[in-house]
JSON list of C-alpha atoms in Angstrom, two decimals:
[
{"chain": "C", "resi": 1, "resn": "GLY", "atom": "CA", "xyz": [109.07, 111.79, 93.32]},
{"chain": "C", "resi": 2, "resn": "ALA", "atom": "CA", "xyz": [108.70, 108.62, 95.38]},
{"chain": "C", "resi": 3, "resn": "VAL", "atom": "CA", "xyz": [109.94, 110.02, 98.64]},
{"chain": "C", "resi": 4, "resn": "VAL", "atom": "CA", "xyz": [109.40, 108.13, 102.01]},
{"chain": "C", "resi": 5, "resn": "SER", "atom": "CA", "xyz": [109.93, 109.83, 105.43]},
{"chain": "C", "resi": 6, "resn": "GLN", "atom": "CA", "xyz": [110.42, 108.24, 108.65]},
{"chain": "C", "resi": 7, "resn": "HIS", "atom": "CA", "xyz": [109.89, 110.04, 112.03]},
{"chain": "C", "resi": 8, "resn": "PRO", "atom": "CA", "xyz": [111.80, 110.05, 114.44]},
{"chain": "C", "resi": 9, "resn": "SER", "atom": "CA", "xyz": [115.01, 109.66, 112.90]},
{"chain": "C", "resi": 10, "resn": "TRP", "atom": "CA", "xyz": [116.62, 109.01, 116.27]},
{"chain": "C", "resi": 11, "resn": "VAL", "atom": "CA", "xyz": [114.99, 107.99, 119.58]},
{"chain": "C", "resi": 12, "resn": "ILE", "atom": "CA", "xyz": [116.39, 106.99, 122.93]},
{"chain": "C", "resi": 13, "resn": "CYS", "atom": "CA", "xyz": [113.89, 105.49, 125.57]},
{"chain": "C", "resi": 14, "resn": "LYS", "atom": "CA", "xyz": [113.89, 103.76, 128.91]},
{"chain": "C", "resi": 15, "resn": "SER", "atom": "CA", "xyz": [113.26, 99.97, 129.07]},
{"chain": "C", "resi": 16, "resn": "GLY", "atom": "CA", "xyz": [109.50, 99.11, 129.36]},
{"chain": "C", "resi": 17, "resn": "THR", "atom": "CA", "xyz": [108.37, 102.17, 127.47]},
{"chain": "C", "resi": 18, "resn": "SER", "atom": "CA", "xyz": [106.60, 101.94, 123.98]},
{"chain": "C", "resi": 19, "resn": "VAL", "atom": "CA", "xyz": [108.02, 103.69, 120.92]},
{"chain": "C", "resi": 20, "resn": "LYS", "atom": "CA", "xyz": [106.02, 104.69, 117.72]},
{"chain": "C", "resi": 21, "resn": "ILE", "atom": "CA", "xyz": [107.75, 105.08, 114.51]},
{"chain": "C", "resi": 22, "resn": "GLU", "atom": "CA", "xyz": [105.88, 106.62, 111.63]},
{"chain": "C", "resi": 23, "resn": "CYS", "atom": "CA", "xyz": [106.60, 106.03, 107.82]},
{"chain": "C", "resi": 24, "resn": "ARG", "atom": "CA", "xyz": [104.98, 108.26, 105.33]},
{"chain": "C", "resi": 25, "resn": "SER", "atom": "CA", "xyz": [104.95, 108.25, 101.54]},
{"chain": "C", "resi": 26, "resn": "LEU", "atom": "CA", "xyz": [105.10, 111.87, 100.71]},
{"chain": "C", "resi": 27, "resn": "ASP", "atom": "CA", "xyz": [104.04, 112.00, 97.15]},
{"chain": "C", "resi": 28, "resn": "PHE", "atom": "CA", "xyz": [102.52, 108.61, 96.29]},
{"chain": "C", "resi": 29, "resn": "GLN", "atom": "CA", "xyz": [99.93, 106.30, 97.66]},
{"chain": "C", "resi": 30, "resn": "ALA", "atom": "CA", "xyz": [101.48, 103.22, 98.99]},
{"chain": "C", "resi": 31, "resn": "THR", "atom": "CA", "xyz": [99.14, 100.22, 99.12]},
{"chain": "C", "resi": 32, "resn": "THR", "atom": "CA", "xyz": [101.94, 98.12, 100.76]},
{"chain": "C", "resi": 33, "resn": "MET", "atom": "CA", "xyz": [104.64, 99.14, 103.31]},
{"chain": "C", "resi": 34, "resn": "PHE", "atom": "CA", "xyz": [107.30, 96.97, 104.67]},
{"chain": "C", "resi": 35, "resn": "TRP", "atom": "CA", "xyz": [109.13, 97.37, 107.92]},
{"chain": "C", "resi": 36, "resn": "TYR", "atom": "CA", "xyz": [112.75, 96.02, 108.33]},
{"chain": "C", "resi": 37, "resn": "ARG", "atom": "CA", "xyz": [115.20, 95.66, 111.06]},
{"chain": "C", "resi": 38, "resn": "GLN", "atom": "CA", "xyz": [119.05, 96.00, 110.63]},
{"chain": "C", "resi": 39, "resn": "PHE", "atom": "CA", "xyz": [121.29, 95.00, 113.26]},
{"chain": "C", "resi": 40, "resn": "PRO", "atom": "CA", "xyz": [124.87, 96.43, 113.21]},
{"chain": "C", "resi": 41, "resn": "LYS", "atom": "CA", "xyz": [126.99, 95.06, 110.31]},
{"chain": "C", "resi": 42, "resn": "GLN", "atom": "CA", "xyz": [124.11, 92.88, 109.21]},
{"chain": "C", "resi": 43, "resn": "SER", "atom": "CA", "xyz": [121.77, 92.82, 106.31]},
{"chain": "C", "resi": 44, "resn": "LEU", "atom": "CA", "xyz": [118.11, 94.04, 106.50]},
{"chain": "C", "resi": 45, "resn": "MET", "atom": "CA", "xyz": [115.57, 91.50, 107.93]},
{"chain": "C", "resi": 46, "resn": "LEU", "atom": "CA", "xyz": [112.00, 91.85, 106.72]},
{"chain": "C", "resi": 47, "resn": "MET", "atom": "CA", "xyz": [109.89, 91.99, 110.02]},
{"chain": "C", "resi": 48, "resn": "ALA", "atom": "CA", "xyz": [106.35, 92.48, 108.40]},
{"chain": "C", "resi": 49, "resn": "THR", "atom": "CA", "xyz": [104.32, 93.47, 105.39]},
{"chain": "C", "resi": 50, "resn": "SER", "atom": "CA", "xyz": [101.44, 95.71, 105.86]},
{"chain": "C", "resi": 51, "resn": "ASN", "atom": "CA", "xyz": [98.56, 96.27, 103.29]},
{"chain": "C", "resi": 52, "resn": "GLU", "atom": "CA", "xyz": [96.49, 99.37, 103.73]},
{"chain": "C", "resi": 53, "resn": "GLY", "atom": "CA", "xyz": [93.25, 98.68, 105.82]},
{"chain": "C", "resi": 54, "resn": "SER", "atom": "CA", "xyz": [94.25, 95.14, 106.69]},
{"chain": "C", "resi": 55, "resn": "LYS", "atom": "CA", "xyz": [96.40, 93.45, 109.36]},
{"chain": "C", "resi": 56, "resn": "ALA", "atom": "CA", "xyz": [99.92, 93.03, 108.79]},
{"chain": "C", "resi": 57, "resn": "THR", "atom": "CA", "xyz": [101.75, 89.77, 107.88]},
{"chain": "C", "resi": 58, "resn": "TYR", "atom": "CA", "xyz": [104.63, 89.15, 110.15]},
{"chain": "C", "resi": 59, "resn": "GLU", "atom": "CA", "xyz": [107.59, 87.15, 109.35]},
{"chain": "C", "resi": 60, "resn": "GLN", "atom": "CA", "xyz": [108.41, 84.00, 111.31]},
{"chain": "C", "resi": 61, "resn": "GLY", "atom": "CA", "xyz": [109.99, 84.77, 114.43]},
{"chain": "C", "resi": 62, "resn": "VAL", "atom": "CA", "xyz": [108.86, 88.30, 114.88]},
{"chain": "C", "resi": 63, "resn": "GLU", "atom": "CA", "xyz": [106.36, 88.85, 117.64]},
{"chain": "C", "resi": 64, "resn": "LYS", "atom": "CA", "xyz": [103.30, 90.80, 116.51]},
{"chain": "C", "resi": 65, "resn": "ASP", "atom": "CA", "xyz": [102.16, 91.77, 120.04]},
{"chain": "C", "resi": 66, "resn": "LYS", "atom": "CA", "xyz": [105.77, 93.20, 120.36]},
{"chain": "C", "resi": 67, "resn": "PHE", "atom": "CA", "xyz": [105.82, 95.17, 117.18]},
{"chain": "C", "resi": 68, "resn": "LEU", "atom": "CA", "xyz": [102.41, 96.59, 116.49]},
{"chain": "C", "resi": 69, "resn": "ILE", "atom": "CA", "xyz": [102.01, 97.75, 112.93]},
{"chain": "C", "resi": 70, "resn": "ASN", "atom": "CA", "xyz": [99.10, 99.90, 111.70]},
{"chain": "C", "resi": 71, "resn": "HIS", "atom": "CA", "xyz": [98.49, 101.06, 108.04]},
{"chain": "C", "resi": 72, "resn": "ALA", "atom": "CA", "xyz": [95.68, 103.08, 108.44]},
{"chain": "C", "resi": 73, "resn": "SER", "atom": "CA", "xyz": [95.96, 105.12, 105.26]},
{"chain": "C", "resi": 74, "resn": "LEU", "atom": "CA", "xyz": [97.70, 104.97, 101.88]},
{"chain": "C", "resi": 75, "resn": "THR", "atom": "CA", "xyz": [100.40, 107.31, 103.00]},
{"chain": "C", "resi": 76, "resn": "LEU", "atom": "CA", "xyz": [100.99, 106.23, 106.63]},
{"chain": "C", "resi": 77, "resn": "SER", "atom": "CA", "xyz": [102.16, 103.12, 108.37]},
{"chain": "C", "resi": 78, "resn": "THR", "atom": "CA", "xyz": [103.16, 103.20, 112.02]},
{"chain": "C", "resi": 79, "resn": "LEU", "atom": "CA", "xyz": [105.43, 100.57, 113.87]},
{"chain": "C", "resi": 80, "resn": "THR", "atom": "CA", "xyz": [105.03, 100.61, 117.63]},
{"chain": "C", "resi": 81, "resn": "VAL", "atom": "CA", "xyz": [107.66, 98.73, 119.68]},
{"chain": "C", "resi": 82, "resn": "THR", "atom": "CA", "xyz": [105.74, 98.03, 122.82]},
{"chain": "C", "resi": 83, "resn": "SER", "atom": "CA", "xyz": [107.60, 97.44, 126.31]},
{"chain": "C", "resi": 84, "resn": "ALA", "atom": "CA", "xyz": [111.05, 97.90, 124.68]},
{"chain": "C", "resi": 85, "resn": "HIS", "atom": "CA", "xyz": [113.96, 96.29, 125.87]},
{"chain": "C", "resi": 86, "resn": "PRO", "atom": "CA", "xyz": [117.67, 96.86, 125.11]},
{"chain": "C", "resi": 87, "resn": "GLU", "atom": "CA", "xyz": [117.53, 93.97, 122.54]},
{"chain": "C", "resi": 88, "resn": "ASP", "atom": "CA", "xyz": [114.99, 95.84, 120.71]},
{"chain": "C", "resi": 89, "resn": "SER", "atom": "CA", "xyz": [117.84, 98.58, 120.12]},
{"chain": "C", "resi": 90, "resn": "SER", "atom": "CA", "xyz": [118.45, 98.43, 116.39]},
{"chain": "C", "resi": 91, "resn": "PHE", "atom": "CA", "xyz": [117.84, 100.53, 113.08]},
{"chain": "C", "resi": 92, "resn": "TYR", "atom": "CA", "xyz": [114.28, 100.26, 111.73]},
{"chain": "C", "resi": 93, "resn": "ILE", "atom": "CA", "xyz": [113.67, 100.92, 107.98]},
{"chain": "C", "resi": 94, "resn": "CYS", "atom": "CA", "xyz": [110.41, 101.16, 106.37]},
{"chain": "C", "resi": 95, "resn": "SER", "atom": "CA", "xyz": [109.75, 100.90, 102.66]},
{"chain": "C", "resi": 96, "resn": "ALA", "atom": "CA", "xyz": [106.85, 101.89, 100.56]},
{"chain": "C", "resi": 97, "resn": "GLN", "atom": "CA", "xyz": [105.31, 100.14, 97.43]},
{"chain": "C", "resi": 98, "resn": "ALA", "atom": "CA", "xyz": [103.33, 102.33, 94.99]},
{"chain": "C", "resi": 99, "resn": "SER", "atom": "CA", "xyz": [100.09, 101.14, 93.61]},
{"chain": "C", "resi": 100, "resn": "GLY", "atom": "CA", "xyz": [100.82, 99.46, 90.47]},
{"chain": "C", "resi": 101, "resn": "ARG", "atom": "CA", "xyz": [104.57, 99.39, 90.78]},
{"chain": "C", "resi": 102, "resn": "TYR", "atom": "CA", "xyz": [104.88, 96.20, 92.87]},
{"chain": "C", "resi": 103, "resn": "ASN", "atom": "CA", "xyz": [108.27, 95.49, 91.76]},
{"chain": "C", "resi": 104, "resn": "GLU", "atom": "CA", "xyz": [109.74, 98.57, 93.27]},
{"chain": "C", "resi": 105, "resn": "GLN", "atom": "CA", "xyz": [110.21, 99.63, 96.89]},
{"chain": "C", "resi": 106, "resn": "PHE", "atom": "CA", "xyz": [111.13, 103.12, 98.01]},
{"chain": "C", "resi": 107, "resn": "PHE", "atom": "CA", "xyz": [112.93, 103.24, 101.23]},
{"chain": "C", "resi": 108, "resn": "GLY", "atom": "CA", "xyz": [112.77, 105.58, 104.11]},
{"chain": "C", "resi": 109, "resn": "PRO", "atom": "CA", "xyz": [115.76, 107.15, 105.89]},
{"chain": "C", "resi": 110, "resn": "GLY", "atom": "CA", "xyz": [115.59, 104.90, 108.96]},
{"chain": "C", "resi": 111, "resn": "THR", "atom": "CA", "xyz": [115.06, 105.31, 112.55]},
{"chain": "C", "resi": 112, "resn": "ARG", "atom": "CA", "xyz": [117.67, 104.43, 115.27]},
{"chain": "C", "resi": 113, "resn": "LEU", "atom": "CA", "xyz": [116.19, 103.29, 118.37]},
{"chain": "C", "resi": 114, "resn": "THR", "atom": "CA", "xyz": [118.30, 102.88, 121.43]},
{"chain": "C", "resi": 115, "resn": "VAL", "atom": "CA", "xyz": [116.64, 101.36, 124.63]},
{"chain": "C", "resi": 116, "resn": "LEU", "atom": "CA", "xyz": [118.31, 102.11, 127.79]},
{"chain": "O", "resi": 1, "resn": "ALA", "atom": "CA", "xyz": [115.01, 78.59, 99.91]},
{"chain": "O", "resi": 2, "resn": "GLN", "atom": "CA", "xyz": [115.34, 81.79, 97.80]},
{"chain": "O", "resi": 3, "resn": "SER", "atom": "CA", "xyz": [118.50, 83.67, 98.76]},
{"chain": "O", "resi": 4, "resn": "VAL", "atom": "CA", "xyz": [120.89, 86.32, 97.45]},
{"chain": "O", "resi": 5, "resn": "ALA", "atom": "CA", "xyz": [124.70, 86.04, 98.23]},
{"chain": "O", "resi": 6, "resn": "GLN", "atom": "CA", "xyz": [127.43, 88.66, 98.35]},
{"chain": "O", "resi": 7, "resn": "PRO", "atom": "CA", "xyz": [130.52, 86.49, 98.60]},
{"chain": "O", "resi": 8, "resn": "GLU", "atom": "CA", "xyz": [132.76, 89.35, 99.73]},
{"chain": "O", "resi": 9, "resn": "ASP", "atom": "CA", "xyz": [132.11, 91.25, 103.14]},
{"chain": "O", "resi": 10, "resn": "GLN", "atom": "CA", "xyz": [134.54, 93.88, 102.35]},
{"chain": "O", "resi": 11, "resn": "VAL", "atom": "CA", "xyz": [135.96, 95.08, 99.10]},
{"chain": "O", "resi": 12, "resn": "ASN", "atom": "CA", "xyz": [138.87, 97.52, 99.10]},
{"chain": "O", "resi": 13, "resn": "VAL", "atom": "CA", "xyz": [139.82, 99.56, 95.99]},
{"chain": "O", "resi": 14, "resn": "ALA", "atom": "CA", "xyz": [142.22, 102.53, 95.31]},
{"chain": "O", "resi": 15, "resn": "GLU", "atom": "CA", "xyz": [140.56, 105.68, 94.12]},
{"chain": "O", "resi": 16, "resn": "GLY", "atom": "CA", "xyz": [140.34, 105.80, 90.35]},
{"chain": "O", "resi": 17, "resn": "ASN", "atom": "CA", "xyz": [140.53, 102.09, 89.88]},
{"chain": "O", "resi": 18, "resn": "PRO", "atom": "CA", "xyz": [137.46, 99.93, 88.63]},
{"chain": "O", "resi": 19, "resn": "LEU", "atom": "CA", "xyz": [135.53, 98.32, 91.37]},
{"chain": "O", "resi": 20, "resn": "THR", "atom": "CA", "xyz": [133.37, 95.32, 91.28]},
{"chain": "O", "resi": 21, "resn": "VAL", "atom": "CA", "xyz": [130.99, 94.20, 93.98]},
{"chain": "O", "resi": 22, "resn": "LYS", "atom": "CA", "xyz": [129.49, 90.63, 93.39]},
{"chain": "O", "resi": 23, "resn": "CYS", "atom": "CA", "xyz": [126.14, 89.35, 93.80]},
{"chain": "O", "resi": 24, "resn": "THR", "atom": "CA", "xyz": [124.70, 85.83, 92.95]},
{"chain": "O", "resi": 25, "resn": "TYR", "atom": "CA", "xyz": [121.02, 84.85, 93.42]},
{"chain": "O", "resi": 26, "resn": "SER", "atom": "CA", "xyz": [119.03, 81.71, 93.95]},
{"chain": "O", "resi": 27, "resn": "VAL", "atom": "CA", "xyz": [115.65, 82.89, 93.28]},
{"chain": "O", "resi": 28, "resn": "SER", "atom": "CA", "xyz": [113.10, 80.80, 91.25]},
{"chain": "O", "resi": 29, "resn": "GLY", "atom": "CA", "xyz": [111.48, 82.18, 87.89]},
{"chain": "O", "resi": 30, "resn": "ASN", "atom": "CA", "xyz": [112.90, 85.43, 86.53]},
{"chain": "O", "resi": 31, "resn": "PRO", "atom": "CA", "xyz": [113.49, 87.76, 89.38]},
{"chain": "O", "resi": 32, "resn": "TYR", "atom": "CA", "xyz": [113.92, 91.41, 89.29]},
{"chain": "O", "resi": 33, "resn": "LEU", "atom": "CA", "xyz": [117.43, 92.40, 90.63]},
{"chain": "O", "resi": 34, "resn": "PHE", "atom": "CA", "xyz": [118.50, 95.49, 92.54]},
{"chain": "O", "resi": 35, "resn": "TRP", "atom": "CA", "xyz": [121.34, 97.20, 93.97]},
{"chain": "O", "resi": 36, "resn": "TYR", "atom": "CA", "xyz": [121.09, 99.63, 96.85]},
{"chain": "O", "resi": 37, "resn": "VAL", "atom": "CA", "xyz": [123.79, 101.66, 98.74]},
{"chain": "O", "resi": 38, "resn": "GLN", "atom": "CA", "xyz": [123.41, 102.62, 102.34]},
{"chain": "O", "resi": 39, "resn": "TYR", "atom": "CA", "xyz": [125.64, 105.42, 103.88]},
{"chain": "O", "resi": 40, "resn": "PRO", "atom": "CA", "xyz": [126.30, 105.33, 107.67]},
{"chain": "O", "resi": 41, "resn": "ASN", "atom": "CA", "xyz": [123.21, 105.77, 109.84]},
{"chain": "O", "resi": 42, "resn": "ARG", "atom": "CA", "xyz": [121.19, 106.31, 106.64]},
{"chain": "O", "resi": 43, "resn": "GLY", "atom": "CA", "xyz": [118.56, 104.39, 105.00]},
{"chain": "O", "resi": 44, "resn": "LEU", "atom": "CA", "xyz": [118.84, 102.62, 101.51]},
{"chain": "O", "resi": 45, "resn": "GLN", "atom": "CA", "xyz": [119.34, 104.56, 98.36]},
{"chain": "O", "resi": 46, "resn": "PHE", "atom": "CA", "xyz": [118.34, 102.91, 95.15]},
{"chain": "O", "resi": 47, "resn": "LEU", "atom": "CA", "xyz": [121.13, 102.57, 92.61]},
{"chain": "O", "resi": 48, "resn": "LEU", "atom": "CA", "xyz": [119.84, 100.53, 89.84]},
{"chain": "O", "resi": 49, "resn": "LYS", "atom": "CA", "xyz": [117.62, 97.50, 88.86]},
{"chain": "O", "resi": 50, "resn": "TYR", "atom": "CA", "xyz": [117.29, 94.78, 86.20]},
{"chain": "O", "resi": 51, "resn": "ILE", "atom": "CA", "xyz": [113.82, 94.03, 84.87]},
{"chain": "O", "resi": 52, "resn": "THR", "atom": "CA", "xyz": [114.43, 92.74, 81.31]},
{"chain": "O", "resi": 53, "resn": "GLY", "atom": "CA", "xyz": [116.21, 93.67, 78.30]},
{"chain": "O", "resi": 54, "resn": "ASP", "atom": "CA", "xyz": [119.88, 94.61, 77.97]},
{"chain": "O", "resi": 55, "resn": "ASN", "atom": "CA", "xyz": [122.09, 92.65, 80.42]},
{"chain": "O", "resi": 56, "resn": "LEU", "atom": "CA", "xyz": [124.19, 95.73, 81.16]},
{"chain": "O", "resi": 57, "resn": "VAL", "atom": "CA", "xyz": [122.20, 98.15, 83.41]},
{"chain": "O", "resi": 58, "resn": "LYS", "atom": "CA", "xyz": [123.26, 101.66, 84.04]},
{"chain": "O", "resi": 59, "resn": "GLY", "atom": "CA", "xyz": [122.16, 103.51, 87.22]},
{"chain": "O", "resi": 60, "resn": "SER", "atom": "CA", "xyz": [122.93, 106.32, 89.66]},
{"chain": "O", "resi": 61, "resn": "TYR", "atom": "CA", "xyz": [126.41, 107.87, 90.42]},
{"chain": "O", "resi": 62, "resn": "GLY", "atom": "CA", "xyz": [128.15, 106.10, 87.41]},
{"chain": "O", "resi": 63, "resn": "PHE", "atom": "CA", "xyz": [127.26, 102.56, 88.71]},
{"chain": "O", "resi": 64, "resn": "GLU", "atom": "CA", "xyz": [126.37, 99.78, 86.32]},
{"chain": "O", "resi": 65, "resn": "ALA", "atom": "CA", "xyz": [125.51, 96.06, 86.76]},
{"chain": "O", "resi": 66, "resn": "GLU", "atom": "CA", "xyz": [125.74, 93.16, 84.44]},
{"chain": "O", "resi": 67, "resn": "PHE", "atom": "CA", "xyz": [123.01, 90.57, 84.49]},
{"chain": "O", "resi": 68, "resn": "ASN", "atom": "CA", "xyz": [124.22, 87.04, 83.83]},
{"chain": "O", "resi": 69, "resn": "LYS", "atom": "CA", "xyz": [121.46, 84.55, 83.66]},
{"chain": "O", "resi": 70, "resn": "SER", "atom": "CA", "xyz": [123.70, 81.54, 83.18]},
{"chain": "O", "resi": 71, "resn": "GLN", "atom": "CA", "xyz": [125.64, 82.33, 86.23]},
{"chain": "O", "resi": 72, "resn": "THR", "atom": "CA", "xyz": [122.90, 83.79, 88.10]},
{"chain": "O", "resi": 73, "resn": "SER", "atom": "CA", "xyz": [124.92, 86.90, 88.94]},
{"chain": "O", "resi": 74, "resn": "PHE", "atom": "CA", "xyz": [124.29, 90.47, 89.16]},
{"chain": "O", "resi": 75, "resn": "HIS", "atom": "CA", "xyz": [127.59, 92.10, 89.80]},
{"chain": "O", "resi": 76, "resn": "LEU", "atom": "CA", "xyz": [127.96, 95.92, 90.53]},
{"chain": "O", "resi": 77, "resn": "LYS", "atom": "CA", "xyz": [130.60, 97.74, 88.86]},
{"chain": "O", "resi": 78, "resn": "LYS", "atom": "CA", "xyz": [132.08, 101.27, 88.22]},
{"chain": "O", "resi": 79, "resn": "PRO", "atom": "CA", "xyz": [135.01, 102.10, 86.06]},
{"chain": "O", "resi": 80, "resn": "SER", "atom": "CA", "xyz": [136.61, 104.75, 88.29]},
{"chain": "O", "resi": 81, "resn": "ALA", "atom": "CA", "xyz": [135.79, 104.64, 92.10]},
{"chain": "O", "resi": 82, "resn": "LEU", "atom": "CA", "xyz": [135.70, 107.69, 94.36]},
{"chain": "O", "resi": 83, "resn": "VAL", "atom": "CA", "xyz": [136.43, 108.04, 98.02]},
{"chain": "O", "resi": 84, "resn": "SER", "atom": "CA", "xyz": [132.62, 109.02, 98.21]},
{"chain": "O", "resi": 85, "resn": "ASP", "atom": "CA", "xyz": [131.60, 105.71, 97.10]},
{"chain": "O", "resi": 86, "resn": "SER", "atom": "CA", "xyz": [132.81, 104.04, 100.30]},
{"chain": "O", "resi": 87, "resn": "ALA", "atom": "CA", "xyz": [129.47, 102.60, 101.88]},
{"chain": "O", "resi": 88, "resn": "LEU", "atom": "CA", "xyz": [127.46, 99.43, 102.33]},
{"chain": "O", "resi": 89, "resn": "TYR", "atom": "CA", "xyz": [126.12, 97.92, 99.05]},
{"chain": "O", "resi": 90, "resn": "PHE", "atom": "CA", "xyz": [123.20, 95.55, 99.21]},
{"chain": "O", "resi": 91, "resn": "CYS", "atom": "CA", "xyz": [122.09, 93.33, 96.26]},
{"chain": "O", "resi": 92, "resn": "ALA", "atom": "CA", "xyz": [118.42, 92.34, 96.28]},
{"chain": "O", "resi": 93, "resn": "ALA", "atom": "CA", "xyz": [116.07, 90.28, 94.31]},
{"chain": "O", "resi": 94, "resn": "ASP", "atom": "CA", "xyz": [112.28, 90.56, 94.07]},
{"chain": "O", "resi": 95, "resn": "ASN", "atom": "CA", "xyz": [110.32, 87.37, 92.74]},
{"chain": "O", "resi": 96, "resn": "TYR", "atom": "CA", "xyz": [107.38, 89.11, 91.14]},
{"chain": "O", "resi": 97, "resn": "GLY", "atom": "CA", "xyz": [106.60, 91.11, 94.33]},
{"chain": "O", "resi": 98, "resn": "GLN", "atom": "CA", "xyz": [106.14, 88.09, 96.50]},
{"chain": "O", "resi": 99, "resn": "ASN", "atom": "CA", "xyz": [109.51, 87.89, 98.31]},
{"chain": "O", "resi": 100, "resn": "PHE", "atom": "CA", "xyz": [111.93, 90.66, 98.38]},
{"chain": "O", "resi": 101, "resn": "VAL", "atom": "CA", "xyz": [115.27, 89.11, 99.46]},
{"chain": "O", "resi": 102, "resn": "PHE", "atom": "CA", "xyz": [118.41, 90.96, 100.46]},
{"chain": "O", "resi": 103, "resn": "GLY", "atom": "CA", "xyz": [122.00, 90.04, 100.29]},
{"chain": "O", "resi": 104, "resn": "PRO", "atom": "CA", "xyz": [124.24, 90.25, 103.44]},
{"chain": "O", "resi": 105, "resn": "GLY", "atom": "CA", "xyz": [125.66, 93.38, 102.20]},
{"chain": "O", "resi": 106, "resn": "THR", "atom": "CA", "xyz": [129.39, 94.30, 101.16]},
{"chain": "O", "resi": 107, "resn": "ARG", "atom": "CA", "xyz": [131.24, 97.07, 102.72]},
{"chain": "O", "resi": 108, "resn": "LEU", "atom": "CA", "xyz": [133.27, 99.01, 99.89]},
{"chain": "O", "resi": 109, "resn": "SER", "atom": "CA", "xyz": [136.14, 100.91, 100.99]},
{"chain": "O", "resi": 110, "resn": "VAL", "atom": "CA", "xyz": [137.76, 103.30, 98.51]},
{"chain": "O", "resi": 111, "resn": "LEU", "atom": "CA", "xyz": [141.33, 104.30, 99.44]},
{"chain": "O", "resi": 112, "resn": "PRO", "atom": "CA", "xyz": [142.61, 107.75, 98.56]}
]
C-alpha cells in the first residue's frame, strides 16, 4: 500500500514551453502533497505544500507564478513549470501524506526535467 | 533554524563490513526521525523511522538506526554491507508534521 506515482518520469522540452507533472496517490487519499526539487548531488529542497482544495503554500524563494501547483482531488496534484528555462532543469519529486498519518510521507519516483 | 546534518558527504566501506552513516539533528521538541535511500535517477525509498519507544529501530534491507537523544543523533547502521547498498542516503526530521527537514545526503559506496 501507500504507492505514489509521477508522470512523466522523464521529459525534455524547449525553452519557453510549459511542462505539467502529475503526482498521484494510487491507493490512499492524500490531503496534503509536497513538491521537492533536487539539484545534482544535492539534497531535496521543499518547494511547496499543497492541501486538497486550497492554494498551495510556497517556500521562500520559490516563484508561485513560475511553478503552478494544483491539488484538485485527494489523489492528484499537478506541478506546472511555466515558461521553462534551462535553469529549471532538475529532478522533481512529489510526496503524499495520508489522511490521519501526518507524520509520514510517501514519495513518488521523481520526474527528470531537461529544458533545452 | 531547524536542521539535519549528515557530516560525511561520502562513506566507503568494503562489502561484508559493517557500515554507519551519521546523522545529527537540531529540531525543537521531540521530532520524528527518518532514513530514506535514493538510487540513481529514482525517487526516495523509505528505510525506517523513529517515533518513540526503543532507541534501536529496525528497517528495510537489514538496516537499523539508533536514536540518541542526548547526542541528538540518529545514525544508520548495517552489520554487513552489500554492493547493492551503494546509493544516496538521506536523514530527515519531522517536527509534528509542521516542518519536514532533510539532511544533505551521504553517498555510500560499497566496494566489492
